[in-house]
XYZ file of C-alpha atoms in Angstrom:
293
model
C -5.921 -13.555 -5.406
C -8.045 -11.815 -7.727
C -7.975 -7.734 -7.285
C -11.776 -8.173 -7.599
C -12.810 -11.423 -5.379
C -16.123 -12.656 -5.451
C -16.862 -12.122 -1.728
C -19.909 -14.468 -1.435
C -16.716 -16.861 -1.999
C -14.534 -15.554 0.521
C -16.863 -14.487 3.335
C -18.308 -16.091 6.532
C -21.065 -14.766 8.563
C -21.209 -14.939 12.073
C -24.784 -16.008 14.149
C -22.751 -15.483 17.421
C -20.629 -13.490 19.058
C -16.669 -14.451 18.769
C -15.868 -13.408 22.002
C -18.424 -15.279 24.293
C -20.761 -17.425 22.128
C -23.874 -15.049 22.665
C -26.551 -14.867 20.161
C -27.797 -11.065 20.818
C -25.944 -9.357 18.412
C -26.392 -5.743 16.698
C -25.605 -4.443 13.420
C -23.926 -1.451 13.836
C -22.684 -0.190 10.713
C -23.717 -2.233 7.238
C -21.122 0.522 5.530
C -17.930 -1.244 7.521
C -19.518 -4.606 8.541
C -19.515 -3.603 12.095
C -21.223 -5.778 14.447
C -21.750 -5.584 18.578
C -22.315 -8.275 21.125
C -25.048 -6.965 23.819
C -23.798 -9.560 26.639
C -20.002 -8.761 26.293
C -19.824 -5.614 24.327
C -17.354 -7.059 21.720
C -17.328 -5.138 18.567
C -16.209 -7.112 15.484
C -16.359 -7.435 11.957
C -19.327 -9.356 10.325
C -19.460 -10.564 7.548
C -15.624 -11.044 7.423
C -12.899 -12.872 5.676
C -12.950 -17.119 5.676
C -9.973 -18.534 7.120
C -8.682 -19.590 3.840
C -8.835 -16.052 2.742
C -6.800 -14.733 5.645
C -4.250 -17.484 5.301
C -3.867 -17.034 1.733
C -3.513 -12.889 2.424
C -0.542 -13.400 4.966
C 1.443 -15.749 2.813
C 1.850 -13.712 -0.768
C 2.427 -10.295 -1.607
C 6.003 -10.593 -0.925
C 5.973 -8.164 2.133
C 7.920 -10.308 4.689
C 10.170 -11.885 1.984
C 11.381 -8.003 1.286
C 11.340 -6.452 4.269
C 14.160 -5.092 5.543
C 14.686 -3.981 9.540
C 16.291 -0.915 10.118
C 17.485 1.126 13.311
C 14.075 2.431 13.461
C 12.346 -0.955 13.572
C 15.011 -2.100 16.095
C 14.427 0.809 18.261
C 10.737 0.249 18.277
C 10.965 -3.529 19.119
C 13.800 -2.692 22.128
C 11.139 -0.362 23.760
C 8.537 -3.277 23.648
C 10.876 -5.898 24.751
C 11.805 -3.773 27.808
C 8.101 -3.793 28.787
C 8.821 -7.805 28.388
C 11.699 -7.836 30.717
C 9.830 -5.677 33.505
C 7.323 -7.993 33.565
C 9.562 -11.248 33.634
C 12.826 -10.300 34.639
C 15.891 -12.181 34.778
C 15.193 -14.490 32.160
C 12.643 -17.347 31.449
C 10.858 -19.049 28.643
C 8.984 -16.890 26.133
C 6.349 -17.739 23.499
C 5.602 -14.973 20.881
C 2.425 -15.908 18.921
C 2.579 -14.587 15.066
C 6.002 -13.749 15.506
C 6.667 -12.137 12.089
C 10.285 -11.963 11.059
C 11.155 -12.666 14.734
C 12.781 -9.291 15.953
C 10.905 -9.550 19.276
C 12.486 -12.991 19.837
C 15.822 -12.466 18.478
C 16.667 -9.184 20.982
C 14.930 -11.575 24.117
C 17.389 -14.315 22.848
C 20.339 -11.498 23.460
C 18.922 -11.220 26.888
C 19.323 -14.710 27.720
C 15.527 -15.962 27.579
C 14.572 -19.432 25.866
C 12.504 -18.220 23.093
C 10.010 -20.162 20.937
C 7.643 -18.449 18.445
C 4.614 -19.506 16.026
C 3.368 -17.785 12.792
C 1.003 -18.017 10.046
C 3.092 -16.451 6.901
C 5.511 -19.284 5.294
C 6.921 -15.826 3.802
C 7.674 -14.735 7.753
C 8.852 -17.974 8.796
C 11.747 -18.155 5.886
C 12.846 -14.794 6.696
C 13.014 -14.934 10.507
C 15.150 -18.066 9.709
C 17.362 -16.221 7.153
C 17.876 -13.019 8.778
C 18.212 -14.288 12.726
C 18.643 -18.110 12.439
C 14.816 -18.542 14.282
C 12.981 -21.584 13.694
C 9.005 -20.434 13.958
C 6.309 -23.274 14.211
C 3.564 -22.709 11.310
C 0.092 -22.718 12.592
C -2.483 -20.996 14.811
C -2.741 -20.587 18.514
C -4.827 -24.242 18.686
C -2.078 -26.114 16.778
C 0.723 -25.531 18.730
C 1.859 -28.654 21.084
C 3.929 -27.182 24.274
C 2.653 -28.848 27.173
C 0.943 -26.967 29.962
C 2.481 -24.540 32.548
C 5.474 -24.262 29.969
C 5.837 -20.574 29.576
C 6.845 -17.660 31.892
C 5.344 -15.493 29.459
C 3.465 -15.682 26.075
C 3.317 -12.388 23.842
C 1.122 -11.167 21.197
C 1.885 -8.054 19.650
C -0.834 -6.695 17.310
C -2.068 -10.560 16.797
C -5.162 -10.593 19.289
C -7.212 -8.658 17.083
C -6.552 -11.112 14.019
C -7.714 -14.286 15.819
C -11.085 -15.351 14.494
C -12.192 -16.734 17.962
C -10.033 -14.733 20.558
C -12.261 -16.527 23.409
C -11.644 -19.921 21.993
C -7.801 -19.499 22.086
C -7.439 -17.776 25.533
C -7.997 -21.174 27.198
C -4.987 -22.764 25.288
C -2.924 -19.732 26.041
C -3.322 -19.873 29.661
C -2.900 -23.639 29.881
C 0.642 -22.959 28.459
C 1.535 -20.762 31.181
C 3.239 -21.379 34.137
C 1.156 -19.895 37.258
C 2.319 -16.875 37.836
C 3.015 -16.451 34.259
C 2.221 -13.272 32.226
C 0.207 -12.798 29.027
C 1.598 -9.436 27.409
C -1.149 -8.249 24.522
C -1.299 -4.914 22.376
C -3.808 -4.402 20.025
C -5.486 -1.604 18.396
C -7.727 0.635 20.442
C -11.019 0.963 19.210
C -12.339 2.964 22.202
C -14.206 6.004 21.611
C -11.949 8.027 23.914
C -9.724 8.337 20.715
C -12.209 10.693 19.198
C -11.628 12.766 22.195
C -9.538 15.335 20.645
C -11.498 15.453 16.887
C -14.633 17.241 18.202
C -16.061 17.243 14.861
C -16.834 13.362 15.312
C -18.969 14.269 18.646
C -22.156 14.906 17.314
C -22.262 11.959 14.626
C -24.338 8.945 15.267
C -22.899 5.688 17.214
C -22.449 4.278 13.772
C -20.518 6.821 12.225
C -18.503 6.928 15.211
C -17.430 3.140 15.082
C -16.689 3.644 11.152
C -14.374 6.242 12.411
C -12.536 3.870 14.412
C -12.878 0.390 12.460
C -12.196 0.245 8.710
C -13.598 -2.167 6.332
C -11.506 -5.348 5.486
C -9.773 -4.245 2.259
C -10.322 -7.529 0.266
C -8.764 -6.381 -2.955
C -5.395 -5.944 -1.457
C -2.861 -8.842 -1.084
C -1.215 -8.653 2.521
C -3.411 -6.397 4.285
C -3.999 -6.132 7.738
C -7.187 -8.147 8.672
C -8.647 -7.167 11.904
C -11.491 -9.541 13.173
C -12.204 -8.075 16.446
C -12.102 -4.589 17.789
C -11.228 -4.030 21.168
C -11.934 -1.469 23.472
C -10.154 -1.502 27.139
C -13.531 -2.592 28.663
C -13.933 -5.323 26.104
C -10.238 -6.668 26.281
C -10.106 -6.458 30.127
C -13.369 -8.777 30.217
C -12.536 -11.211 28.057
C -8.986 -11.776 29.981
C -10.637 -11.816 33.549
C -13.136 -13.957 31.835
C -10.154 -16.523 31.149
C -9.269 -16.377 35.017
C -6.236 -13.925 34.244
C -5.664 -11.063 36.499
C -5.075 -7.716 34.715
C -1.883 -6.018 36.181
C -1.206 -3.240 33.558
C -3.278 -1.660 30.839
C -2.239 1.362 29.050
C -0.866 2.399 25.582
C 1.422 0.595 23.130
C 3.864 3.118 21.907
C 4.571 1.498 18.288
C 5.737 5.101 16.859
C 8.995 3.986 14.482
C 10.451 7.630 15.164
C 10.062 8.482 18.545
C 11.288 11.934 19.542
C 10.609 14.236 22.645
C 7.421 15.371 21.831
C 6.078 12.037 20.950
C 7.502 10.406 24.067
C 6.207 13.273 26.203
C 2.678 12.903 24.661
C 2.824 8.738 25.238
C 3.966 9.632 28.723
C 0.947 11.695 29.204
C -1.497 9.632 27.263
C -0.359 6.509 29.843
C -0.929 8.573 32.943
C -4.497 9.057 31.633
C -5.092 5.624 30.818
C -3.518 4.463 34.262
C -5.267 6.939 36.455
C -8.396 7.974 34.618
C -9.118 5.428 32.672
C -9.148 7.509 29.337
C -7.624 5.808 26.526
C -6.701 8.388 23.612
C -3.705 6.393 21.768
C -4.305 4.259 18.849
C -2.840 1.119 20.508
C -3.443 -0.570 23.528
C -1.118 -2.665 26.138
C -1.979 -4.817 28.528
C 0.152 -7.313 30.870
C -2.198 -9.957 33.010
C -1.044 -12.694 35.123
C -2.213 -16.531 35.221
C -2.939 -16.858 39.202
C -0.214 -18.805 40.879
């Protein structure tokens, strides 16, 4: 990939919302290509990288091929998997979408779960096989061929914001869940509640506040995080409930690689604020939603 790509060749412009299909769009920031939808409130990047650019980006740069998980990495994943096993105790069949190198699946397998995973990156697929002996299926959610009502849980750890059309992918995810099964999602938190402790941002215009929360796409980098959608608690809840799911928990995803007593206390306090006051100040959201039985 060229260090200075021709944007006209690697971008696509949306005329409708990728969440609800509505055409009542608002340009929030031409600096960071931020749009919102007046119909459902979703915030998204527009124009955005093309599908070809995204797939190439995730399959080059050597990030996964050279990645070596350490104790901090394993600790973070153990904390995440503990939340999965609380939602789905006692074993079961789990699908991890865009599973990376498969660390979460490895930990679930150790606890007796039947594991399945998908991934776009060919480097990650190879690394999951070499590290843990896990075979991941390559493709998007819509490419997966699992039968309906197949999984007790489906997890997407910081994946949902990368999907080009999350509302199109959700019906397929719901279809693959068993009645009573759980969809577990973690995404970046783009709520303006994150600016609560940054008083210098309070007096800014809405556009400038959004720019403080939503970064531009780093087209010049190889293997960069490409976020298509920028969820708030309200828009995430809306899109899940619109797909027929019951949101059972919405709190924060503690993604710290190096936890400490101070960080754990701050995380616990912020989770209390999220659950009981609806104030979401942490940088990542966690949601557990259930398919009605």
